[in-house]
GROMACS .gro file of C-alpha atoms in nm:
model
  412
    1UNK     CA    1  -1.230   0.833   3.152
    2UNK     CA    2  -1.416   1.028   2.885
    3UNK     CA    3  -1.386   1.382   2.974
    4UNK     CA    4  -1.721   1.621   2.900
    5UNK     CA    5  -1.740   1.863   2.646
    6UNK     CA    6  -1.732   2.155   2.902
    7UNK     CA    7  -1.448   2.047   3.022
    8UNK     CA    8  -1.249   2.023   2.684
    9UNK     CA    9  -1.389   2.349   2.657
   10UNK     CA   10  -1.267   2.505   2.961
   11UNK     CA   11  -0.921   2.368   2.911
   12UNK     CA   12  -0.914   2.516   2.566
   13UNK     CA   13  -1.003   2.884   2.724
   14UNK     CA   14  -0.689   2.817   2.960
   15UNK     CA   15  -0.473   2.719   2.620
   16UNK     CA   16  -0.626   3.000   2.424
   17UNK     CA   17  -0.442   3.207   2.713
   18UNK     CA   18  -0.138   3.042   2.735
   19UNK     CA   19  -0.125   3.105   2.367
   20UNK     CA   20  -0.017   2.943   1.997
   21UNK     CA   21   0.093   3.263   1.853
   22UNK     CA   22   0.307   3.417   1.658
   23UNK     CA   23   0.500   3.537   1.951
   24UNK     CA   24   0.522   3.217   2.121
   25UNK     CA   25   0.651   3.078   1.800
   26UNK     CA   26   0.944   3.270   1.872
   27UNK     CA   27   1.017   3.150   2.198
   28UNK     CA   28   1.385   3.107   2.322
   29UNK     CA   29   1.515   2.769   2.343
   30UNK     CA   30   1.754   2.863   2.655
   31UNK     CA   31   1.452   2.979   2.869
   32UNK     CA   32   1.310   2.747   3.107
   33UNK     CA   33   1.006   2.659   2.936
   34UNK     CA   34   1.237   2.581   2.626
   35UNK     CA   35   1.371   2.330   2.878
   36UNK     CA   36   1.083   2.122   2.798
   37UNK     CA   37   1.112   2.111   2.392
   38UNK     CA   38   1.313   1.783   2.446
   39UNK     CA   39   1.177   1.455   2.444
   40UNK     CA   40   0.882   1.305   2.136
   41UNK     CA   41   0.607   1.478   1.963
   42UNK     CA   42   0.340   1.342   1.817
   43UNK     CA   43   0.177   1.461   1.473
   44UNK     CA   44  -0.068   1.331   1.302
   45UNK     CA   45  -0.159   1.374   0.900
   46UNK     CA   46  -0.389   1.283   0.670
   47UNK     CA   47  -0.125   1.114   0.435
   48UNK     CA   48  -0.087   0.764   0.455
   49UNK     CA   49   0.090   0.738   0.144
   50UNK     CA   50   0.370   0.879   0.257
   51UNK     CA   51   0.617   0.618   0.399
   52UNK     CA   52   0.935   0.722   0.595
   53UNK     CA   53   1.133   0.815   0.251
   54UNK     CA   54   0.948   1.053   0.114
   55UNK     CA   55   0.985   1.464   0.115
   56UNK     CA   56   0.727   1.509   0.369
   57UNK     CA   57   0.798   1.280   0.632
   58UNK     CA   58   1.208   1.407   0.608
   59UNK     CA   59   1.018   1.756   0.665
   60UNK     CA   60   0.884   1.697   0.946
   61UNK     CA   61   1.177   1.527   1.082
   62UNK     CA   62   1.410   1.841   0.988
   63UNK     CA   63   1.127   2.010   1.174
   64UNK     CA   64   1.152   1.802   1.477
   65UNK     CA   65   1.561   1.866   1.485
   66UNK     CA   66   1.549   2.167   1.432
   67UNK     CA   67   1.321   2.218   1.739
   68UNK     CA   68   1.512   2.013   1.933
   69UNK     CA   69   1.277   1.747   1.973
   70UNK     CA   70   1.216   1.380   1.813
   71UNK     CA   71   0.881   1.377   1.592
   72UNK     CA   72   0.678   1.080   1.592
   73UNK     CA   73   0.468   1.085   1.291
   74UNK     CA   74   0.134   0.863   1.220
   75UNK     CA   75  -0.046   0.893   0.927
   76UNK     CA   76  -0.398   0.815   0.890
   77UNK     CA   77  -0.667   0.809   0.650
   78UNK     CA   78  -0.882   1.063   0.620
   79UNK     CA   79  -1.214   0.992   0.807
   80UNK     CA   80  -1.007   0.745   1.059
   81UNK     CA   81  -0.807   1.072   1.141
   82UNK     CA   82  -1.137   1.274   1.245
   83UNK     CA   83  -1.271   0.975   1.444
   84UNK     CA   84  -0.898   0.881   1.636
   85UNK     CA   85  -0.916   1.308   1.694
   86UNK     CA   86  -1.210   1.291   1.875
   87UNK     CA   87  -1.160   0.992   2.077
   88UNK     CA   88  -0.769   1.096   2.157
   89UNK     CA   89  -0.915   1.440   2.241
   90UNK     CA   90  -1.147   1.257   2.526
   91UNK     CA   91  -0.928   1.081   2.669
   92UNK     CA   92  -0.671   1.362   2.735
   93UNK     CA   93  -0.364   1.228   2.487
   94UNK     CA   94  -0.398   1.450   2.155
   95UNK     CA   95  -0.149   1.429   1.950
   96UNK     CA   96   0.103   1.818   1.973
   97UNK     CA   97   0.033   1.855   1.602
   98UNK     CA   98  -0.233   1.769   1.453
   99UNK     CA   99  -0.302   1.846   1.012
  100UNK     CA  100  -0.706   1.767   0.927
  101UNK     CA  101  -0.861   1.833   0.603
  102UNK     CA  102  -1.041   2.189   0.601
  103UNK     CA  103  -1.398   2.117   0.676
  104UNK     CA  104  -1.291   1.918   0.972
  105UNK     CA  105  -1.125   2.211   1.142
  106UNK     CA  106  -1.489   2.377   1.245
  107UNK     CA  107  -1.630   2.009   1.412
  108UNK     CA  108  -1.256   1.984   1.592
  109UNK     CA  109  -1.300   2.361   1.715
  110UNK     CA  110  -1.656   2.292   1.830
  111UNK     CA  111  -1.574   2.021   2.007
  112UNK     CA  112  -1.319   2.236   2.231
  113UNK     CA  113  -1.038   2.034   2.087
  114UNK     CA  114  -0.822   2.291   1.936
  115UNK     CA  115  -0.621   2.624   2.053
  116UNK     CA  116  -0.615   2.966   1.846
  117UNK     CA  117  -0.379   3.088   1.656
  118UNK     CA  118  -0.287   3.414   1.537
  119UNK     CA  119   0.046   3.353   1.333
  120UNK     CA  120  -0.137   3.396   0.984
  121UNK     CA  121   0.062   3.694   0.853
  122UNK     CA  122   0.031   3.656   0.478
  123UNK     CA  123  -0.199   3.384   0.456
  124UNK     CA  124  -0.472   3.407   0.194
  125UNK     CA  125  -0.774   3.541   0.322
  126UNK     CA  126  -0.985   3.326   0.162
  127UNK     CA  127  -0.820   3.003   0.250
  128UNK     CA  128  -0.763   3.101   0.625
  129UNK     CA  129  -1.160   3.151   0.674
  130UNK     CA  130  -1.237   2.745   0.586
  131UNK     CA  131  -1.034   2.757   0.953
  132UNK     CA  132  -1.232   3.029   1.134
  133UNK     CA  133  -1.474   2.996   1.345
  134UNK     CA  134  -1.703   3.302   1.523
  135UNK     CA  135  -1.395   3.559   1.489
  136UNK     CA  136  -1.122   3.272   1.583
  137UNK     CA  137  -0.870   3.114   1.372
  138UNK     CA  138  -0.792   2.742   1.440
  139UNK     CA  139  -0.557   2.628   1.252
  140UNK     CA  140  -0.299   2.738   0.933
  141UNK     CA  141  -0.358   2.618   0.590
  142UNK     CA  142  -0.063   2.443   0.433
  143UNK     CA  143  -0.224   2.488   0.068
  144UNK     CA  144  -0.483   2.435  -0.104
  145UNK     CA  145  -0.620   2.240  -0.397
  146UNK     CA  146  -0.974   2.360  -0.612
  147UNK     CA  147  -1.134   2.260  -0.936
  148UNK     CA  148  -1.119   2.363  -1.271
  149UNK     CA  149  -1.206   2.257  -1.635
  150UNK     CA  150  -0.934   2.039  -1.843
  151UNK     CA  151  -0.964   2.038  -2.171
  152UNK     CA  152  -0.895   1.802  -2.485
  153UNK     CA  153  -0.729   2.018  -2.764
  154UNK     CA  154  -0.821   1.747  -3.058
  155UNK     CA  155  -1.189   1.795  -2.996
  156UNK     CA  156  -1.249   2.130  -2.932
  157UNK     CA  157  -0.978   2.231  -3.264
  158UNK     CA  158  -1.232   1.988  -3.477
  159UNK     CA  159  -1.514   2.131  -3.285
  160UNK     CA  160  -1.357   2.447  -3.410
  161UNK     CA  161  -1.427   2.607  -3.068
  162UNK     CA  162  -1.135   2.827  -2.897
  163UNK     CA  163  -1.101   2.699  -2.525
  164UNK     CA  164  -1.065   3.109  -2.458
  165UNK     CA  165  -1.422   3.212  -2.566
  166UNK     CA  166  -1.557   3.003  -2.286
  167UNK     CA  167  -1.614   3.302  -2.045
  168UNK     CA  168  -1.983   3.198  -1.898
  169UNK     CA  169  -2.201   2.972  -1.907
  170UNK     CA  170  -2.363   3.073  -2.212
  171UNK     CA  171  -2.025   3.027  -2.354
  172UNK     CA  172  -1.945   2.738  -2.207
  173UNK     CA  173  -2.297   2.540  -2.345
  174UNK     CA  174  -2.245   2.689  -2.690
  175UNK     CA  175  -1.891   2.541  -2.711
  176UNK     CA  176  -2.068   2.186  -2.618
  177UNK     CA  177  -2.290   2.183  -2.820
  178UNK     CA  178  -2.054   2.250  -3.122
  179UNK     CA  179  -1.835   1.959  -2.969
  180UNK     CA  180  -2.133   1.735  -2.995
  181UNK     CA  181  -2.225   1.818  -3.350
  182UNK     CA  182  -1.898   1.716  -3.444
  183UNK     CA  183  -1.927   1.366  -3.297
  184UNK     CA  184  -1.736   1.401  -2.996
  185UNK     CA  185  -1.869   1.382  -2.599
  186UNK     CA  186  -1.879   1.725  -2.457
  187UNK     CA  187  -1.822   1.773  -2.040
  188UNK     CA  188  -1.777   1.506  -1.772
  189UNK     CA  189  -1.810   1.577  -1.349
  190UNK     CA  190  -1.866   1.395  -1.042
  191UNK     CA  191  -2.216   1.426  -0.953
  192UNK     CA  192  -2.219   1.131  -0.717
  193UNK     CA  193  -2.456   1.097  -0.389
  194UNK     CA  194  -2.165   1.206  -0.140
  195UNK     CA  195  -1.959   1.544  -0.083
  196UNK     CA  196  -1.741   1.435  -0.352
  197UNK     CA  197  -2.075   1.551  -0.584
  198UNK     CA  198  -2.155   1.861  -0.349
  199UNK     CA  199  -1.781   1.952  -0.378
  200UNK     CA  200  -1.822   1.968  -0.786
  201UNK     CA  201  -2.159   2.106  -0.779
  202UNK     CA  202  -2.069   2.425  -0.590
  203UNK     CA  203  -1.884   2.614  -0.828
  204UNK     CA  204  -2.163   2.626  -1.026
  205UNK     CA  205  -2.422   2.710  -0.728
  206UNK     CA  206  -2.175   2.928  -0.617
  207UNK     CA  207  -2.138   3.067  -0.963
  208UNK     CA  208  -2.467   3.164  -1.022
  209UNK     CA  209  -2.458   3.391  -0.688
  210UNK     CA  210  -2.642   3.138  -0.453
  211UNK     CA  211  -2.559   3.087  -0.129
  212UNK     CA  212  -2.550   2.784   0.114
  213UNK     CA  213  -2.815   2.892   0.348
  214UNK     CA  214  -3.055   2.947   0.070
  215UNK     CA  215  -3.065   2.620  -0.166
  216UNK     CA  216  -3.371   2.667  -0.339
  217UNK     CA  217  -3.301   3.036  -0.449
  218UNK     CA  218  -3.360   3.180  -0.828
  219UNK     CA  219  -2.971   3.136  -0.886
  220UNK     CA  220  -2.953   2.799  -0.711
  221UNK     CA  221  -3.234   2.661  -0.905
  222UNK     CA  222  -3.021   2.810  -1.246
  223UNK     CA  223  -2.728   2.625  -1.142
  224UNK     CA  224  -2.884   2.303  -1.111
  225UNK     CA  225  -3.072   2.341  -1.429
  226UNK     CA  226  -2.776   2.421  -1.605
  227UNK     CA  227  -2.694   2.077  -1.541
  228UNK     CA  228  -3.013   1.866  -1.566
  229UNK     CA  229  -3.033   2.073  -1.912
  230UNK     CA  230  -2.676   1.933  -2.006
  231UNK     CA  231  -2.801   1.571  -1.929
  232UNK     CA  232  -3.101   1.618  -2.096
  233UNK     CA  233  -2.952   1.773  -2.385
  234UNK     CA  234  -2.669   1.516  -2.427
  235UNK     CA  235  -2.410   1.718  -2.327
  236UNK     CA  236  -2.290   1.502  -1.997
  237UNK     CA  237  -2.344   1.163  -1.996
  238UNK     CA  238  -2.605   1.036  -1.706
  239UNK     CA  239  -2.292   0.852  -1.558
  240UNK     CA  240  -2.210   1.124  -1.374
  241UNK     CA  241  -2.451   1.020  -1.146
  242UNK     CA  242  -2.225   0.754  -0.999
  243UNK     CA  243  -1.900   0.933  -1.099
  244UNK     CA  244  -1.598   1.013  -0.822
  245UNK     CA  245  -1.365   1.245  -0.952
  246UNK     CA  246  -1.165   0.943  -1.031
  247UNK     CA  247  -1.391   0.779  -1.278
  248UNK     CA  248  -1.482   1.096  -1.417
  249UNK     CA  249  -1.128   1.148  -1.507
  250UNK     CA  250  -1.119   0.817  -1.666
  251UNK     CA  251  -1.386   0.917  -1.869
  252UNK     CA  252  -1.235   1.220  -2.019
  253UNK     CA  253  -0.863   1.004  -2.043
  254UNK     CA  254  -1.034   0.819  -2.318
  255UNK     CA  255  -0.965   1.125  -2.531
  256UNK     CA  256  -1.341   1.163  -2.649
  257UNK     CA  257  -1.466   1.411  -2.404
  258UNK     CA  258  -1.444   1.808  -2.444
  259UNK     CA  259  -1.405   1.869  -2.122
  260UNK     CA  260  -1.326   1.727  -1.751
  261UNK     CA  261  -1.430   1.920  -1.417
  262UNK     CA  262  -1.151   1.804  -1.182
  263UNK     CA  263  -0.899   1.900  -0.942
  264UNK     CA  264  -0.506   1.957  -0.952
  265UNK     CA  265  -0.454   1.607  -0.802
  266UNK     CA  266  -0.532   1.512  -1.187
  267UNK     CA  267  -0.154   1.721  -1.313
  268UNK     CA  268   0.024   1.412  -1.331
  269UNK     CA  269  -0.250   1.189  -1.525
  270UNK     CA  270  -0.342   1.473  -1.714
  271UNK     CA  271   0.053   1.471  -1.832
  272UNK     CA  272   0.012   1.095  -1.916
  273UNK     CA  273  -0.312   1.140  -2.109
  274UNK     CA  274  -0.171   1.073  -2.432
  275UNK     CA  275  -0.347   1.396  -2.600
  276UNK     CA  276  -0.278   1.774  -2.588
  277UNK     CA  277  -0.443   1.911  -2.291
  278UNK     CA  278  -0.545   2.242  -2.092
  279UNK     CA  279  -0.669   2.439  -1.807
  280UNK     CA  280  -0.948   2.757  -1.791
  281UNK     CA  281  -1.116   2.839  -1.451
  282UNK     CA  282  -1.508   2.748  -1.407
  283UNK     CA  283  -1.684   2.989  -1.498
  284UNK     CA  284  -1.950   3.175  -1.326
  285UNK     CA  285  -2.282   3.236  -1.448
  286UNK     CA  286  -2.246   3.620  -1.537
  287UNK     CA  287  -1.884   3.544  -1.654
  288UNK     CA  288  -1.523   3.566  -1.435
  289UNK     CA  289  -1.450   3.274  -1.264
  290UNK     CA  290  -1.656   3.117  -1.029
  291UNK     CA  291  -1.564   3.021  -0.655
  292UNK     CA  292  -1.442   2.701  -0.607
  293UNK     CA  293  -1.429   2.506  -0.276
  294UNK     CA  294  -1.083   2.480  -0.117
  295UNK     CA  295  -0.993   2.162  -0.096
  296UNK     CA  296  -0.662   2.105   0.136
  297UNK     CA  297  -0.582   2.065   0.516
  298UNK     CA  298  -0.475   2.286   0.815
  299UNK     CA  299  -0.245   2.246   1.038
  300UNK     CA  300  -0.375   2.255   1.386
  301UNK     CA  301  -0.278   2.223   1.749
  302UNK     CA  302  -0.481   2.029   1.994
  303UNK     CA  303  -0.515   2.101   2.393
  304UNK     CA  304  -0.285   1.933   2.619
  305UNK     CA  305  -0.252   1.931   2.943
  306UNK     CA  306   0.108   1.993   2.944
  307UNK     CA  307   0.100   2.372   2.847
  308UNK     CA  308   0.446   2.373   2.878
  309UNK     CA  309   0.497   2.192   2.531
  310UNK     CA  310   0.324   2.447   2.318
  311UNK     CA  311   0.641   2.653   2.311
  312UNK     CA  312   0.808   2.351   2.115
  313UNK     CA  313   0.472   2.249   1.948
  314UNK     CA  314   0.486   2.612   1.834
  315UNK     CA  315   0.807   2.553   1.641
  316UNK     CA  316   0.720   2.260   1.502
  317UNK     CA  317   0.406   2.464   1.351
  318UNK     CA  318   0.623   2.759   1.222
  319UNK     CA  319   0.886   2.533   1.038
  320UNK     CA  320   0.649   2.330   0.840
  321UNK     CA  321   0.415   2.641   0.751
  322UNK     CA  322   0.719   2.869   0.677
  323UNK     CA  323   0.787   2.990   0.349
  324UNK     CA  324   1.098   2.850   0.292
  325UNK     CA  325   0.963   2.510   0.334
  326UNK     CA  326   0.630   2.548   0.204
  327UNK     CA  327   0.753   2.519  -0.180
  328UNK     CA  328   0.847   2.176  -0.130
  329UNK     CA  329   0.535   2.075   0.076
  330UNK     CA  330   0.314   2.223  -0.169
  331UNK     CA  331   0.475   2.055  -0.455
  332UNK     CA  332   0.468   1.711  -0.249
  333UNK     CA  333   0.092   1.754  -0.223
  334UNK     CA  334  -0.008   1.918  -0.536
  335UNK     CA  335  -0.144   2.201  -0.347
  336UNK     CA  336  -0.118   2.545  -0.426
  337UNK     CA  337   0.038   2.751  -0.135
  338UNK     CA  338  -0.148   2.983   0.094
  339UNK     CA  339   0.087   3.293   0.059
  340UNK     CA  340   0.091   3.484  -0.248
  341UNK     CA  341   0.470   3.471  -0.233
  342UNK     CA  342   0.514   3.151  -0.260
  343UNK     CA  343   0.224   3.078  -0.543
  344UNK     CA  344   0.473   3.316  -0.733
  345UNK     CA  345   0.728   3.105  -0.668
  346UNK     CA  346   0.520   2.777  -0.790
  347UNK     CA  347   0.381   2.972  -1.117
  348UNK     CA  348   0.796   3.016  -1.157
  349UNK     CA  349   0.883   2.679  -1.160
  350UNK     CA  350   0.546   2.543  -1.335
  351UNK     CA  351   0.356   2.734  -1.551
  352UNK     CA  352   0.096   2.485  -1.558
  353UNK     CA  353  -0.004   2.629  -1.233
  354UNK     CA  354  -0.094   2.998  -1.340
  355UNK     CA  355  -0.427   2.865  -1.385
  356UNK     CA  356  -0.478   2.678  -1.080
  357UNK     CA  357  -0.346   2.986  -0.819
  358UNK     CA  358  -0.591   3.204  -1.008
  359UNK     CA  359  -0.844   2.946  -0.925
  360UNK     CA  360  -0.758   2.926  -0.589
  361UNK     CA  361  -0.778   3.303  -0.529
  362UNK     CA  362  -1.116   3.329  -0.646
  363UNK     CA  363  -1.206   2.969  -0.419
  364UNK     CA  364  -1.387   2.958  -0.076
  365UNK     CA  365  -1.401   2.741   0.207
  366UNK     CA  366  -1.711   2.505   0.245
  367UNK     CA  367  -1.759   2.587   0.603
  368UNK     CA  368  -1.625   2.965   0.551
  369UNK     CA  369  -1.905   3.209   0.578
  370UNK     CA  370  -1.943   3.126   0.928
  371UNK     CA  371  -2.140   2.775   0.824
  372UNK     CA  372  -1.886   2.585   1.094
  373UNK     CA  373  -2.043   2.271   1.197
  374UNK     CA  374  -2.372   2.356   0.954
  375UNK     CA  375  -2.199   2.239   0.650
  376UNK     CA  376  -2.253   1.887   0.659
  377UNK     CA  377  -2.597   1.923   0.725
  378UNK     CA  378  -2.662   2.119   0.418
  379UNK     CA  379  -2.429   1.962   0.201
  380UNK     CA  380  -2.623   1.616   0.209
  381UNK     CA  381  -2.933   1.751   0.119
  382UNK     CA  382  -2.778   1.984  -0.140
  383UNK     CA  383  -2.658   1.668  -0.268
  384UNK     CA  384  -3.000   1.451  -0.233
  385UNK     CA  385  -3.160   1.742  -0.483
  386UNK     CA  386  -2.891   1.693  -0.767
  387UNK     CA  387  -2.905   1.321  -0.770
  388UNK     CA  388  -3.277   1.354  -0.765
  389UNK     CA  389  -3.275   1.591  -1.054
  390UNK     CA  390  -3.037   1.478  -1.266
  391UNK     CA  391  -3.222   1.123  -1.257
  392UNK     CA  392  -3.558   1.278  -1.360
  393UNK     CA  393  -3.692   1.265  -1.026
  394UNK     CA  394  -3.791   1.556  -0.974
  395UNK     CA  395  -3.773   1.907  -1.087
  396UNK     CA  396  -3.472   2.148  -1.007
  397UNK     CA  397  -3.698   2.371  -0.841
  398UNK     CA  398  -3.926   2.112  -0.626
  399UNK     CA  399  -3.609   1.951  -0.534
  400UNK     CA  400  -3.384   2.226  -0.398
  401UNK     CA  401  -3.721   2.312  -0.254
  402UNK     CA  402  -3.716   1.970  -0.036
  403UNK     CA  403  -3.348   2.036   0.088
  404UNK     CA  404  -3.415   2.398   0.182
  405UNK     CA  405  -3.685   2.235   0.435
  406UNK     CA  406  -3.446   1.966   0.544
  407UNK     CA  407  -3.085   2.196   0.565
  408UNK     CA  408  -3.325   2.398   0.734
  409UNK     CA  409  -3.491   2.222   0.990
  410UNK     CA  410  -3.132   2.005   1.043
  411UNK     CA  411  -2.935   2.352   1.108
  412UNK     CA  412  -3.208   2.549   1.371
   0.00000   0.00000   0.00000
């Protein structure tokens, strides 16, 4: 039986009451409700590619143990984990835990599938808010991923340009257009006709001090021409248009590109490369580095029924967001932790990653800014104008101008 929105809704209110706190996260095993934290829990995760040998899975089973309780993990991909949310949401069998990629946290939240939380002490503000929702805070990020430029040391030292004088755009061009004069391919990106191109496009909208509920302002229209004028120029090659962030990276792994736009999920290629690499943030427009989106997922508890298992669900949420465990996870996934500590801790071991916690503290949240569920609906537009610039279709300003009318009319 499907069960109506409302009525998710209403059960949520009575969870929200119950509580998924840090208080209840401290609940004593002996009482009676910690009579309950025996039996199977489910969680779900967005990580597939993790069989039953690996550090994250023997996480969550030390998790499990040390709650008391057998863990039943299921790993799914991505999109199949929002859909199988939804549905298991519905029909009243969520899983107890349940980690979704950021953006999805907002659509879960609407829907009246997920309780509150307030156990965020020391969590990054700026990653927490891709979680909140009008005041409420839905789930805990386990780290975070971003973008940032790689780049080839080869070219730019016979391009004779110094990676650190690339403080702004202005900057930035110049040193491309010195790398082309000396033969060699300056920047490569994903510009592709999905959110994989919206996601690499917004550190420069973002950079030039636009904002998402205004595409076709003065500084978004600057941002986009930045990059038709980098195409036109010769600077980026027009296969951007169909690049992921996976062929893109190919592209600059050939060893005759300046520079790459890509994400920390690229460390270990970048190591295999073959040619002396580096890191410097994006910059913004004006100079500093520019806000990246957060890439990364939360980890979230769904409603149940059964309020008598968020005591032990509450454990199992505490031990795999704790500090002393979140090292580990963060190195698993690449990510960058959420807690200032523990990036220390992560710069410590890797200094490789001074850059990318630096680029994650200056990173937002797609949906952050309150955007929620509005995201999506502005995103493919945003993403409809770049294609449609970059290919010559139409100006930067006319087509920003066409997905300002339809963000607009889609979010009312």
């Amino acid at each position: 039986m499907t069960l109506p929105r409302r009525g998710l809704r209403a059960i949520a209110a009575l969870s929200i009451a119950v509580c998924l706190s840090a208080a209840c996260s401290n609940a004593d095993s002996s009482s009676p409700e910690g009579a309950s934290s025996g039996g199977t829990y489910n969680i779900w995760d967005p990580y597939p590619q993790f069989d039953d040998s690996s550090d994250w899975v023997k996480l969550l089973t030390k998790c499990g143990t040390d709650a008391g309780v057998t863990v039943k993990r299921t790993g799914y991909d991505t999109t199949d984990l929002t859909n199988k949310a939804l549905l298991a949401a519905q029909q009243g069998n969520s899983p107890d835990v349940l980690i979704v990629d950021n953006p999805v946290v907002s659509t879960l939240a609407e829907a009246g599938v997920l309780n509150t939380t307030d156990a965020t002490a020391g969590i990054e503000p700026n990653l927490l808010a891709a979680g909140q929702q009008d005041g409420k805070t839905y789930g805990i990020p386990i780290g975070a991923n971003t973008l940032a430029l790689y780049y080839n040391k080869k070219v730019l030292d016979a391009a004779k340009v110094d990676p650190a004088t690339v403080k702004d755009w202005a900057s930035l061009t110049a040193a491309l257009e010195k790398v082309k004069a000396a033969g060699k391919k300056g920047i490569t990106f994903s510009a592709i006709g999905t959110e994989e191109g919206s996601f690499q496009f917004l550190p420069w909208f973002w950079g030039s001090g636009a904002q998402l509920t205004q595409l076709d302002s003065a500084q978004g229209v600057a941002a986009l021409t930045l990059w038709t004028d980098w195409l036109k120029n010769g600077l980026a090659p027009n296969s951007v248009l169909n690049n992921t962030q996976t062929t893109s990276w190919q592209e600059f792994a050939t060893g005759d590109y300046a520079f790459s736009e890509n994400g920390t999920w690229q460390l270990a290629n970048a190591k295999k490369a073959g040619f002396e690499y580096g890191i410097i943030p994006i910059p913004s427009q004006a100079g500093g580095t520019a806000p990246a989106p957060t890439g990364g997922e939360f980890v979230t508890t769904p409603v149940q029924t059964d309020t008598k298992r968020y005591d032990t669900t509450a454990k199992l949420v505490a031990c795999l967001s704790s500090a002393d465990n979140a090292l580990t996870t963060d190195t698993t996934l690449s990510y960058v932790a959420a807690t200032a500590a523990v990036q220390d801790k992560q710069v410590a071991a890797n200094p490789d990653l001074k850059v990318w916690v630096e680029a994650v503290k200056a990173a937002k949240g797609r949906t952050s800014d309150n955007l929620g569920t509005k995201y999506p609906k502005i995103s493919e537009p945003l993403w409809t104008a770049f294609q449609s610039a970059l290919s010559g279709g139409k100006s930067p300003a006319d087509a920003l101008k066409a997905a300002q009318t339809t963000a607009a009319s889609a979010t009312k």
